GROMACS .gro file of C-alpha atoms in nm:
model
  496
    1UNK     CA    1  -0.341  -0.689  -3.924
    2UNK     CA    2  -0.381  -0.589  -4.301
    3UNK     CA    3  -0.444  -0.260  -4.452
    4UNK     CA    4  -0.744  -0.467  -4.560
    5UNK     CA    5  -0.838  -0.595  -4.239
    6UNK     CA    6  -0.785  -0.254  -4.096
    7UNK     CA    7  -1.032  -0.100  -4.385
    8UNK     CA    8  -1.282  -0.355  -4.320
    9UNK     CA    9  -1.271  -0.288  -3.961
   10UNK     CA   10  -1.233   0.081  -3.983
   11UNK     CA   11  -1.537   0.095  -4.235
   12UNK     CA   12  -1.762  -0.153  -4.061
   13UNK     CA   13  -1.683   0.069  -3.719
   14UNK     CA   14  -1.767   0.396  -3.880
   15UNK     CA   15  -2.103   0.231  -4.104
   16UNK     CA   16  -2.279   0.082  -3.758
   17UNK     CA   17  -2.216   0.430  -3.603
   18UNK     CA   18  -2.372   0.640  -3.901
   19UNK     CA   19  -2.665   0.378  -3.891
   20UNK     CA   20  -2.733   0.446  -3.534
   21UNK     CA   21  -2.698   0.822  -3.616
   22UNK     CA   22  -2.910   0.824  -3.903
   23UNK     CA   23  -3.174   0.602  -3.735
   24UNK     CA   24  -3.167   0.870  -3.430
   25UNK     CA   25  -3.226   1.135  -3.637
   26UNK     CA   26  -3.476   0.980  -3.941
   27UNK     CA   27  -3.729   0.753  -3.692
   28UNK     CA   28  -3.692   0.968  -3.386
   29UNK     CA   29  -3.610   1.315  -3.394
   30UNK     CA   30  -3.759   1.423  -3.760
   31UNK     CA   31  -4.071   1.309  -3.688
   32UNK     CA   32  -4.086   1.556  -3.420
   33UNK     CA   33  -3.907   1.821  -3.550
   34UNK     CA   34  -4.081   1.821  -3.943
   35UNK     CA   35  -4.394   1.756  -4.051
   36UNK     CA   36  -4.449   1.419  -4.268
   37UNK     CA   37  -4.486   1.687  -4.576
   38UNK     CA   38  -4.122   1.807  -4.475
   39UNK     CA   39  -3.996   1.471  -4.375
   40UNK     CA   40  -4.121   1.373  -4.762
   41UNK     CA   41  -3.946   1.577  -4.921
   42UNK     CA   42  -3.641   1.562  -4.833
   43UNK     CA   43  -3.699   1.158  -4.874
   44UNK     CA   44  -3.821   1.228  -5.225
   45UNK     CA   45  -3.506   1.506  -5.302
   46UNK     CA   46  -3.248   1.231  -5.158
   47UNK     CA   47  -3.432   0.931  -5.355
   48UNK     CA   48  -3.454   1.150  -5.682
   49UNK     CA   49  -3.092   1.258  -5.726
   50UNK     CA   50  -2.918   0.939  -5.616
   51UNK     CA   51  -3.147   0.800  -5.912
   52UNK     CA   52  -3.061   1.094  -6.154
   53UNK     CA   53  -2.678   1.089  -6.084
   54UNK     CA   54  -2.717   0.683  -6.183
   55UNK     CA   55  -2.833   0.772  -6.509
   56UNK     CA   56  -2.605   1.060  -6.532
   57UNK     CA   57  -2.298   0.868  -6.499
   58UNK     CA   58  -2.380   0.700  -6.791
   59UNK     CA   59  -2.263   0.344  -6.690
   60UNK     CA   60  -1.901   0.419  -6.654
   61UNK     CA   61  -1.911   0.305  -6.365
   62UNK     CA   62  -1.897  -0.033  -6.490
   63UNK     CA   63  -1.556   0.067  -6.633
   64UNK     CA   64  -1.396   0.047  -6.268
   65UNK     CA   65  -1.350  -0.348  -6.387
   66UNK     CA   66  -1.107  -0.217  -6.690
   67UNK     CA   67  -0.862   0.038  -6.425
   68UNK     CA   68  -0.607  -0.234  -6.418
   69UNK     CA   69  -0.550  -0.170  -6.788
   70UNK     CA   70  -0.495   0.174  -6.684
   71UNK     CA   71  -0.312   0.113  -6.328
   72UNK     CA   72   0.039   0.338  -6.359
   73UNK     CA   73   0.105   0.619  -6.100
   74UNK     CA   74   0.346   0.806  -6.281
   75UNK     CA   75   0.121   0.867  -6.555
   76UNK     CA   76  -0.151   0.951  -6.293
   77UNK     CA   77  -0.335   0.617  -6.460
   78UNK     CA   78  -0.363   0.742  -6.791
   79UNK     CA   79  -0.621   1.020  -6.729
   80UNK     CA   80  -0.902   0.794  -6.568
   81UNK     CA   81  -1.052   1.022  -6.378
   82UNK     CA   82  -1.056   1.295  -6.646
   83UNK     CA   83  -1.211   1.081  -6.875
   84UNK     CA   84  -1.468   0.959  -6.572
   85UNK     CA   85  -1.527   1.317  -6.472
   86UNK     CA   86  -1.532   1.473  -6.815
   87UNK     CA   87  -1.850   1.143  -6.915
   88UNK     CA   88  -2.010   1.238  -6.557
   89UNK     CA   89  -2.061   1.642  -6.674
   90UNK     CA   90  -2.182   1.548  -6.999
   91UNK     CA   91  -2.437   1.304  -6.835
   92UNK     CA   92  -2.519   1.586  -6.578
   93UNK     CA   93  -2.567   1.788  -6.858
   94UNK     CA   94  -2.802   1.591  -7.040
   95UNK     CA   95  -2.956   1.559  -6.665
   96UNK     CA   96  -3.017   1.895  -6.618
   97UNK     CA   97  -3.222   1.903  -6.924
   98UNK     CA   98  -3.410   1.661  -6.845
   99UNK     CA   99  -3.500   1.815  -6.531
  100UNK     CA  100  -3.633   2.098  -6.672
  101UNK     CA  101  -3.796   2.000  -6.959
  102UNK     CA  102  -4.015   1.691  -6.703
  103UNK     CA  103  -3.998   1.938  -6.415
  104UNK     CA  104  -4.387   1.895  -6.358
  105UNK     CA  105  -4.425   1.554  -6.431
  106UNK     CA  106  -4.147   1.503  -6.148
  107UNK     CA  107  -4.343   1.726  -5.897
  108UNK     CA  108  -4.672   1.610  -6.005
  109UNK     CA  109  -4.833   1.912  -5.818
  110UNK     CA  110  -5.209   1.768  -5.849
  111UNK     CA  111  -5.087   1.545  -5.556
  112UNK     CA  112  -4.959   1.800  -5.298
  113UNK     CA  113  -5.144   1.976  -5.056
  114UNK     CA  114  -4.886   2.238  -5.066
  115UNK     CA  115  -4.599   2.412  -5.315
  116UNK     CA  116  -4.327   2.328  -5.122
  117UNK     CA  117  -4.196   2.089  -5.342
  118UNK     CA  118  -4.187   2.311  -5.614
  119UNK     CA  119  -4.033   2.541  -5.404
  120UNK     CA  120  -3.737   2.342  -5.320
  121UNK     CA  121  -3.723   2.103  -5.697
  122UNK     CA  122  -3.408   2.280  -5.804
  123UNK     CA  123  -3.227   2.151  -5.493
  124UNK     CA  124  -3.193   1.850  -5.721
  125UNK     CA  125  -2.973   2.022  -5.951
  126UNK     CA  126  -2.669   2.054  -5.714
  127UNK     CA  127  -2.783   1.722  -5.532
  128UNK     CA  128  -2.728   1.539  -5.796
  129UNK     CA  129  -2.422   1.751  -5.936
  130UNK     CA  130  -2.228   1.651  -5.594
  131UNK     CA  131  -2.367   1.279  -5.534
  132UNK     CA  132  -2.268   1.229  -5.867
  133UNK     CA  133  -1.910   1.310  -5.844
  134UNK     CA  134  -1.916   1.195  -5.490
  135UNK     CA  135  -1.960   0.819  -5.691
  136UNK     CA  136  -1.675   0.935  -5.925
  137UNK     CA  137  -1.418   0.993  -5.680
  138UNK     CA  138  -1.573   0.678  -5.451
  139UNK     CA  139  -1.524   0.443  -5.689
  140UNK     CA  140  -1.148   0.603  -5.811
  141UNK     CA  141  -1.031   0.573  -5.443
  142UNK     CA  142  -1.149   0.204  -5.445
  143UNK     CA  143  -0.945   0.128  -5.700
  144UNK     CA  144  -0.670   0.329  -5.554
  145UNK     CA  145  -0.710   0.096  -5.264
  146UNK     CA  146  -0.862   0.363  -5.006
  147UNK     CA  147  -1.220   0.184  -4.918
  148UNK     CA  148  -1.293   0.370  -4.587
  149UNK     CA  149  -1.299   0.741  -4.700
  150UNK     CA  150  -1.574   0.730  -4.922
  151UNK     CA  151  -1.744   0.524  -4.716
  152UNK     CA  152  -1.710   0.702  -4.350
  153UNK     CA  153  -1.811   1.008  -4.527
  154UNK     CA  154  -2.115   0.857  -4.688
  155UNK     CA  155  -2.263   0.663  -4.393
  156UNK     CA  156  -2.142   0.856  -4.094
  157UNK     CA  157  -2.017   1.238  -4.181
  158UNK     CA  158  -2.326   1.308  -4.399
  159UNK     CA  159  -2.535   1.188  -4.127
  160UNK     CA  160  -2.389   1.355  -3.925
  161UNK     CA  161  -2.414   1.685  -4.068
  162UNK     CA  162  -2.764   1.598  -4.147
  163UNK     CA  163  -2.826   1.518  -3.799
  164UNK     CA  164  -2.703   1.913  -3.680
  165UNK     CA  165  -2.908   2.069  -3.944
  166UNK     CA  166  -3.205   1.875  -3.731
  167UNK     CA  167  -3.105   1.963  -3.407
  168UNK     CA  168  -3.117   2.359  -3.508
  169UNK     CA  169  -3.441   2.286  -3.571
  170UNK     CA  170  -3.547   2.109  -3.270
  171UNK     CA  171  -3.405   2.401  -3.046
  172UNK     CA  172  -3.563   2.671  -3.270
  173UNK     CA  173  -3.282   2.750  -3.398
  174UNK     CA  174  -3.406   2.831  -3.758
  175UNK     CA  175  -3.679   2.794  -3.948
  176UNK     CA  176  -3.769   2.577  -4.222
  177UNK     CA  177  -3.678   2.789  -4.504
  178UNK     CA  178  -3.315   2.802  -4.314
  179UNK     CA  179  -3.313   2.480  -4.223
  180UNK     CA  180  -3.294   2.330  -4.588
  181UNK     CA  181  -3.017   2.530  -4.720
  182UNK     CA  182  -2.840   2.390  -4.374
  183UNK     CA  183  -2.988   2.012  -4.530
  184UNK     CA  184  -2.872   2.019  -4.882
  185UNK     CA  185  -2.518   2.188  -4.727
  186UNK     CA  186  -2.483   1.883  -4.514
  187UNK     CA  187  -2.535   1.625  -4.839
  188UNK     CA  188  -2.283   1.828  -5.059
  189UNK     CA  189  -1.957   1.879  -4.772
  190UNK     CA  190  -1.890   1.494  -4.804
  191UNK     CA  191  -1.809   1.542  -5.187
  192UNK     CA  192  -1.593   1.864  -5.109
  193UNK     CA  193  -1.437   1.659  -4.794
  194UNK     CA  194  -1.372   1.338  -5.083
  195UNK     CA  195  -1.218   1.565  -5.316
  196UNK     CA  196  -1.040   1.721  -5.101
  197UNK     CA  197  -0.876   1.424  -4.990
  198UNK     CA  198  -0.742   1.293  -5.302
  199UNK     CA  199  -0.599   1.613  -5.415
  200UNK     CA  200  -0.356   1.626  -5.090
  201UNK     CA  201  -0.277   1.279  -5.207
  202UNK     CA  202  -0.177   1.428  -5.531
  203UNK     CA  203  -0.504   1.186  -5.686
  204UNK     CA  204  -0.690   1.468  -5.813
  205UNK     CA  205  -0.513   1.487  -6.149
  206UNK     CA  206  -0.719   1.587  -6.420
  207UNK     CA  207  -0.485   1.556  -6.702
  208UNK     CA  208  -0.619   1.351  -7.021
  209UNK     CA  209  -0.435   1.074  -7.222
  210UNK     CA  210  -0.676   0.976  -7.522
  211UNK     CA  211  -0.367   0.856  -7.708
  212UNK     CA  212  -0.310   0.544  -7.415
  213UNK     CA  213  -0.716   0.446  -7.550
  214UNK     CA  214  -0.667   0.180  -7.830
  215UNK     CA  215  -0.997   0.079  -8.019
  216UNK     CA  216  -0.949  -0.285  -7.852
  217UNK     CA  217  -0.985  -0.047  -7.508
  218UNK     CA  218  -1.213   0.188  -7.584
  219UNK     CA  219  -1.455  -0.093  -7.765
  220UNK     CA  220  -1.459  -0.229  -7.428
  221UNK     CA  221  -1.507   0.076  -7.229
  222UNK     CA  222  -1.868   0.170  -7.478
  223UNK     CA  223  -1.942  -0.257  -7.435
  224UNK     CA  224  -1.987  -0.247  -7.049
  225UNK     CA  225  -2.091   0.124  -7.041
  226UNK     CA  226  -2.394   0.087  -7.234
  227UNK     CA  227  -2.481  -0.265  -7.047
  228UNK     CA  228  -2.392  -0.072  -6.735
  229UNK     CA  229  -2.659   0.201  -6.799
  230UNK     CA  230  -2.928  -0.064  -6.908
  231UNK     CA  231  -2.889  -0.260  -6.564
  232UNK     CA  232  -2.708  -0.031  -6.301
  233UNK     CA  233  -2.971   0.185  -6.243
  234UNK     CA  234  -3.203  -0.064  -6.214
  235UNK     CA  235  -3.151  -0.173  -5.813
  236UNK     CA  236  -3.206   0.220  -5.735
  237UNK     CA  237  -3.547   0.208  -5.916
  238UNK     CA  238  -3.641  -0.108  -5.742
  239UNK     CA  239  -3.477   0.067  -5.421
  240UNK     CA  240  -3.687   0.423  -5.485
  241UNK     CA  241  -3.984   0.357  -5.726
  242UNK     CA  242  -4.225   0.309  -5.442
  243UNK     CA  243  -4.180   0.710  -5.263
  244UNK     CA  244  -4.186   0.815  -5.616
  245UNK     CA  245  -4.527   0.660  -5.680
  246UNK     CA  246  -4.686   0.707  -5.282
  247UNK     CA  247  -4.534   1.108  -5.421
  248UNK     CA  248  -4.742   1.082  -5.712
  249UNK     CA  249  -5.076   0.923  -5.566
  250UNK     CA  250  -5.065   1.051  -5.213
  251UNK     CA  251  -4.861   1.366  -5.228
  252UNK     CA  252  -4.525   1.427  -4.993
  253UNK     CA  253  -4.718   1.373  -4.664
  254UNK     CA  254  -4.758   1.041  -4.708
  255UNK     CA  255  -4.399   1.026  -4.848
  256UNK     CA  256  -4.298   1.114  -4.545
  257UNK     CA  257  -4.460   0.840  -4.322
  258UNK     CA  258  -4.364   0.597  -4.547
  259UNK     CA  259  -3.992   0.682  -4.512
  260UNK     CA  260  -3.989   0.703  -4.135
  261UNK     CA  261  -4.185   0.381  -4.162
  262UNK     CA  262  -3.897   0.222  -4.424
  263UNK     CA  263  -3.626   0.283  -4.229
  264UNK     CA  264  -3.795   0.104  -3.878
  265UNK     CA  265  -3.816  -0.205  -4.145
  266UNK     CA  266  -3.459  -0.149  -4.287
  267UNK     CA  267  -3.286  -0.212  -3.954
  268UNK     CA  268  -3.284  -0.604  -4.014
  269UNK     CA  269  -3.060  -0.597  -4.284
  270UNK     CA  270  -2.751  -0.466  -4.099
  271UNK     CA  271  -2.620  -0.779  -4.020
  272UNK     CA  272  -2.606  -0.893  -4.362
  273UNK     CA  273  -2.484  -0.564  -4.524
  274UNK     CA  274  -2.179  -0.635  -4.265
  275UNK     CA  275  -2.169  -1.005  -4.443
  276UNK     CA  276  -2.178  -0.891  -4.793
  277UNK     CA  277  -1.878  -0.650  -4.769
  278UNK     CA  278  -1.645  -0.914  -4.656
  279UNK     CA  279  -1.790  -1.245  -4.806
  280UNK     CA  280  -1.719  -1.061  -5.123
  281UNK     CA  281  -1.376  -1.117  -5.111
  282UNK     CA  282  -1.365  -1.413  -5.004
  283UNK     CA  283  -1.616  -1.601  -5.255
  284UNK     CA  284  -1.364  -1.378  -5.530
  285UNK     CA  285  -1.102  -1.587  -5.416
  286UNK     CA  286  -1.276  -1.901  -5.390
  287UNK     CA  287  -1.368  -1.865  -5.745
  288UNK     CA  288  -1.042  -1.800  -5.889
  289UNK     CA  289  -0.957  -2.160  -5.713
  290UNK     CA  290  -1.262  -2.280  -5.799
  291UNK     CA  291  -1.337  -2.389  -5.430
  292UNK     CA  292  -1.704  -2.490  -5.456
  293UNK     CA  293  -1.710  -2.696  -5.174
  294UNK     CA  294  -1.620  -2.320  -4.929
  295UNK     CA  295  -1.862  -2.141  -5.197
  296UNK     CA  296  -2.163  -2.377  -5.039
  297UNK     CA  297  -2.027  -2.385  -4.704
  298UNK     CA  298  -2.002  -1.953  -4.667
  299UNK     CA  299  -2.365  -1.984  -4.873
  300UNK     CA  300  -2.564  -2.212  -4.610
  301UNK     CA  301  -2.401  -2.041  -4.325
  302UNK     CA  302  -2.497  -1.724  -4.445
  303UNK     CA  303  -2.837  -1.840  -4.465
  304UNK     CA  304  -2.889  -1.986  -4.158
  305UNK     CA  305  -2.701  -1.684  -3.946
  306UNK     CA  306  -2.886  -1.344  -4.137
  307UNK     CA  307  -3.198  -1.546  -4.086
  308UNK     CA  308  -3.154  -1.604  -3.704
  309UNK     CA  309  -3.058  -1.216  -3.709
  310UNK     CA  310  -3.319  -1.077  -3.917
  311UNK     CA  311  -3.605  -1.323  -3.779
  312UNK     CA  312  -3.506  -1.216  -3.384
  313UNK     CA  313  -3.482  -0.812  -3.500
  314UNK     CA  314  -3.822  -0.890  -3.688
  315UNK     CA  315  -3.943  -1.041  -3.382
  316UNK     CA  316  -3.806  -0.757  -3.139
  317UNK     CA  317  -3.945  -0.460  -3.376
  318UNK     CA  318  -4.285  -0.633  -3.408
  319UNK     CA  319  -4.356  -0.713  -3.033
  320UNK     CA  320  -4.269  -0.349  -2.949
  321UNK     CA  321  -4.438  -0.180  -3.281
  322UNK     CA  322  -4.720  -0.004  -3.081
  323UNK     CA  323  -4.524   0.135  -2.829
  324UNK     CA  324  -4.283   0.274  -3.163
  325UNK     CA  325  -4.580   0.461  -3.271
  326UNK     CA  326  -4.699   0.555  -2.919
  327UNK     CA  327  -4.382   0.772  -2.892
  328UNK     CA  328  -4.429   0.934  -3.251
  329UNK     CA  329  -4.706   1.154  -3.381
  330UNK     CA  330  -5.024   1.033  -3.431
  331UNK     CA  331  -5.008   1.027  -3.769
  332UNK     CA  332  -4.742   0.859  -3.801
  333UNK     CA  333  -4.988   0.533  -3.707
  334UNK     CA  334  -5.030   0.460  -4.101
  335UNK     CA  335  -4.722   0.329  -4.121
  336UNK     CA  336  -4.779   0.041  -3.863
  337UNK     CA  337  -4.802  -0.257  -4.161
  338UNK     CA  338  -4.550  -0.117  -4.334
  339UNK     CA  339  -4.264  -0.149  -4.131
  340UNK     CA  340  -4.447  -0.515  -4.099
  341UNK     CA  341  -4.394  -0.564  -4.474
  342UNK     CA  342  -4.057  -0.393  -4.513
  343UNK     CA  343  -3.946  -0.618  -4.264
  344UNK     CA  344  -4.075  -0.919  -4.398
  345UNK     CA  345  -3.924  -0.806  -4.713
  346UNK     CA  346  -3.578  -0.763  -4.511
  347UNK     CA  347  -3.625  -1.121  -4.366
  348UNK     CA  348  -3.675  -1.286  -4.723
  349UNK     CA  349  -3.359  -1.133  -4.855
  350UNK     CA  350  -3.144  -1.225  -4.512
  351UNK     CA  351  -3.327  -1.612  -4.572
  352UNK     CA  352  -3.158  -1.630  -4.959
  353UNK     CA  353  -2.836  -1.556  -4.780
  354UNK     CA  354  -2.505  -1.456  -5.038
  355UNK     CA  355  -2.687  -1.542  -5.337
  356UNK     CA  356  -2.628  -1.197  -5.472
  357UNK     CA  357  -2.235  -1.201  -5.424
  358UNK     CA  358  -2.230  -1.551  -5.560
  359UNK     CA  359  -2.390  -1.419  -5.851
  360UNK     CA  360  -2.180  -1.110  -5.874
  361UNK     CA  361  -1.860  -1.254  -5.846
  362UNK     CA  362  -1.893  -1.548  -6.126
  363UNK     CA  363  -1.910  -1.574  -6.504
  364UNK     CA  364  -2.283  -1.528  -6.454
  365UNK     CA  365  -2.253  -1.195  -6.385
  366UNK     CA  366  -2.415  -1.031  -6.641
  367UNK     CA  367  -2.739  -1.260  -6.534
  368UNK     CA  368  -2.789  -1.085  -6.187
  369UNK     CA  369  -2.794  -0.744  -6.371
  370UNK     CA  370  -3.082  -0.885  -6.638
  371UNK     CA  371  -3.241  -1.041  -6.289
  372UNK     CA  372  -3.297  -0.686  -6.226
  373UNK     CA  373  -3.410  -0.570  -6.488
  374UNK     CA  374  -3.662  -0.788  -6.508
  375UNK     CA  375  -3.727  -0.696  -6.148
  376UNK     CA  376  -3.795  -0.308  -6.228
  377UNK     CA  377  -4.081  -0.440  -6.439
  378UNK     CA  378  -4.207  -0.654  -6.175
  379UNK     CA  379  -4.160  -0.395  -5.912
  380UNK     CA  380  -4.373  -0.119  -6.108
  381UNK     CA  381  -4.650  -0.372  -6.157
  382UNK     CA  382  -4.725  -0.498  -5.792
  383UNK     CA  383  -4.742  -0.092  -5.682
  384UNK     CA  384  -4.945  -0.033  -6.000
  385UNK     CA  385  -5.189  -0.273  -5.828
  386UNK     CA  386  -5.148  -0.270  -5.445
  387UNK     CA  387  -5.092   0.142  -5.387
  388UNK     CA  388  -5.430   0.198  -5.476
  389UNK     CA  389  -5.646  -0.038  -5.280
  390UNK     CA  390  -5.385  -0.047  -5.023
  391UNK     CA  391  -5.212   0.326  -5.032
  392UNK     CA  392  -4.863   0.326  -4.833
  393UNK     CA  393  -4.931  -0.040  -4.703
  394UNK     CA  394  -4.978  -0.147  -5.044
  395UNK     CA  395  -4.603   0.025  -5.183
  396UNK     CA  396  -4.419  -0.179  -4.889
  397UNK     CA  397  -4.606  -0.529  -4.998
  398UNK     CA  398  -4.528  -0.466  -5.373
  399UNK     CA  399  -4.158  -0.463  -5.141
  400UNK     CA  400  -4.202  -0.796  -5.001
  401UNK     CA  401  -4.358  -0.898  -5.353
  402UNK     CA  402  -4.040  -0.768  -5.564
  403UNK     CA  403  -3.778  -0.934  -5.301
  404UNK     CA  404  -3.966  -1.291  -5.321
  405UNK     CA  405  -3.969  -1.334  -5.677
  406UNK     CA  406  -3.635  -1.171  -5.740
  407UNK     CA  407  -3.454  -1.442  -5.480
  408UNK     CA  408  -3.611  -1.679  -5.597
  409UNK     CA  409  -3.500  -1.654  -5.923
  410UNK     CA  410  -3.135  -1.581  -5.790
  411UNK     CA  411  -3.191  -1.890  -5.573
  412UNK     CA  412  -3.349  -2.133  -5.896
  413UNK     CA  413  -3.055  -1.991  -6.133
  414UNK     CA  414  -2.740  -2.077  -5.866
  415UNK     CA  415  -2.896  -2.407  -5.820
  416UNK     CA  416  -2.926  -2.466  -6.165
  417UNK     CA  417  -2.598  -2.332  -6.264
  418UNK     CA  418  -2.364  -2.475  -5.983
  419UNK     CA  419  -2.600  -2.732  -5.811
  420UNK     CA  420  -2.597  -2.518  -5.468
  421UNK     CA  421  -2.896  -2.443  -5.256
  422UNK     CA  422  -2.858  -2.364  -4.890
  423UNK     CA  423  -3.077  -2.469  -4.690
  424UNK     CA  424  -3.063  -2.779  -4.424
  425UNK     CA  425  -3.347  -2.976  -4.208
  426UNK     CA  426  -3.312  -2.747  -3.957
  427UNK     CA  427  -3.393  -2.398  -4.119
  428UNK     CA  428  -3.721  -2.386  -4.131
  429UNK     CA  429  -3.702  -2.477  -3.714
  430UNK     CA  430  -3.538  -2.020  -3.720
  431UNK     CA  431  -3.879  -1.909  -3.831
  432UNK     CA  432  -4.056  -2.172  -3.565
  433UNK     CA  433  -3.882  -2.059  -3.269
  434UNK     CA  434  -3.932  -1.680  -3.381
  435UNK     CA  435  -4.335  -1.747  -3.364
  436UNK     CA  436  -4.312  -1.934  -3.060
  437UNK     CA  437  -4.140  -1.667  -2.906
  438UNK     CA  438  -4.393  -1.396  -3.018
  439UNK     CA  439  -4.683  -1.602  -2.932
  440UNK     CA  440  -4.553  -1.585  -2.604
  441UNK     CA  441  -4.425  -1.242  -2.485
  442UNK     CA  442  -4.787  -1.156  -2.641
  443UNK     CA  443  -4.855  -1.333  -2.334
  444UNK     CA  444  -4.649  -1.023  -2.084
  445UNK     CA  445  -4.932  -0.751  -1.947
  446UNK     CA  446  -4.852  -0.406  -2.146
  447UNK     CA  447  -4.702  -0.144  -1.887
  448UNK     CA  448  -4.900   0.206  -1.899
  449UNK     CA  449  -4.517   0.312  -1.979
  450UNK     CA  450  -4.403   0.227  -2.365
  451UNK     CA  451  -4.053   0.274  -2.265
  452UNK     CA  452  -4.038   0.059  -1.973
  453UNK     CA  453  -4.302  -0.189  -2.171
  454UNK     CA  454  -4.024  -0.197  -2.465
  455UNK     CA  455  -3.750  -0.256  -2.236
  456UNK     CA  456  -3.919  -0.599  -2.078
  457UNK     CA  457  -4.068  -0.718  -2.381
  458UNK     CA  458  -3.702  -0.675  -2.571
  459UNK     CA  459  -3.554  -0.869  -2.267
  460UNK     CA  460  -3.814  -1.136  -2.297
  461UNK     CA  461  -3.776  -1.195  -2.666
  462UNK     CA  462  -3.361  -1.137  -2.631
  463UNK     CA  463  -3.360  -1.467  -2.376
  464UNK     CA  464  -3.640  -1.677  -2.494
  465UNK     CA  465  -3.452  -1.641  -2.867
  466UNK     CA  466  -3.137  -1.714  -2.778
  467UNK     CA  467  -3.238  -2.023  -2.568
  468UNK     CA  468  -3.419  -2.152  -2.852
  469UNK     CA  469  -3.175  -2.113  -3.095
  470UNK     CA  470  -2.901  -2.246  -2.887
  471UNK     CA  471  -3.090  -2.600  -2.780
  472UNK     CA  472  -3.209  -2.623  -3.140
  473UNK     CA  473  -2.852  -2.612  -3.280
  474UNK     CA  474  -3.016  -2.393  -3.610
  475UNK     CA  475  -2.608  -2.281  -3.611
  476UNK     CA  476  -2.276  -2.461  -3.566
  477UNK     CA  477  -2.096  -2.095  -3.539
  478UNK     CA  478  -2.360  -1.917  -3.303
  479UNK     CA  479  -2.313  -2.261  -3.089
  480UNK     CA  480  -1.973  -2.278  -3.123
  481UNK     CA  481  -1.949  -1.923  -2.941
  482UNK     CA  482  -2.168  -1.985  -2.733
  483UNK     CA  483  -2.039  -2.335  -2.621
  484UNK     CA  484  -1.682  -2.130  -2.564
  485UNK     CA  485  -1.855  -1.820  -2.381
  486UNK     CA  486  -2.036  -2.034  -2.102
  487UNK     CA  487  -1.677  -2.266  -2.081
  488UNK     CA  488  -1.480  -1.907  -1.993
  489UNK     CA  489  -1.809  -1.858  -1.757
  490UNK     CA  490  -1.739  -2.151  -1.604
  491UNK     CA  491  -1.358  -2.183  -1.549
  492UNK     CA  492  -1.418  -1.849  -1.374
  493UNK     CA  493  -1.683  -1.985  -1.116
  494UNK     CA  494  -1.449  -2.287  -1.043
  495UNK     CA  495  -1.188  -2.044  -0.954
  496UNK     CA  496  -1.363  -1.836  -0.751
   0.00000   0.00000   0.00000
């Protein structure tokens, strides 16, 4: 197995394990250990630091496209890491100034029931600094062919550290005023560990080489950085603006409830995330050889397979949604339809396959970034229209609307630019199967115990959906795997 395959397998394993730990911590444990306001605090601090770190990097993350110009192990890659760290530090100083000036606007104390955000506001400084440099070190490590270390630390190790902090609260070892420094430390440690790993490999060398950067290279770096400043932050704004607007309108309590419900909905995107990382490499190679036939095939299969998985998980979640909220504190019931609309958004995103990968790896990659800029305006507009009348459910409706508009733009652009569209005549059957399975399972009588009830309904959905997908033949890949398994079982039974 090659190094790329090894890293892909290892990274995927730790990502899924980390997602499971994060799901347990965030959606099951935290609601019983922390109040909605406290959950909202950790959520808004995380989202704000992610956005500030993205702005503070001043678009220099986009210059990794030109890292091959710097690559030279003997010269420590001509001081690229030093330059990256220097630009990041300048951006961090600018962020710190902005954080001081806009403190009251960010906190928006009028919408808060208490001063808890004000009390922990300055956690944003170390959170942003360490998030910023984690991104710097991770991108640098990736250019040095280590795609696993950052992924494991970000998606697995950090979630384990946070789990321990929450468990300390759960077992009454600490109070909230001690939990918060522990939570902060859990978020900072991965950056230190990644820096240590680079240091042990003699890759953490902060030595400048300004003479190497000639006028042409300098212009390229400045140009791509300016473009990345405009477009690189757009995805994070789209993903997090709803939390800021909910916090501004209703306070941290509603933000906490929304964050918990949000996590249930985003579980639907897990199969797609694994596919994107693999598809990126394959599609990039196909563009190099101008193999449009292979790209069309991957595009079509990604749409059908991702949609099958997304509709299945969405059906499972929604058939069990009442049981989910029965085992959570009662105040979280307000998030029921947040789960529905966030789930719907995830299904929409999955149903459009790898359109983002196709655009990002093509000569039109800048257009996808510009789409995100337009999407920021659409997101803010929909949130302004829907949050006042519908509250946190309105924010989730805005997410679903945003994903629909964004992916529609991508679909149309790819069709116009490359003549590709991924859908076949059997594609609508996937949604029909999901609707029929859900309707049948609604007829199952509810059991008094929500856990047993969920187990029964999950088993029924799984069996009926698998049978429906197999006999409708909506996926060549799934039918091929199923036929192979059936053949093996039949051969085993014949031997017996």
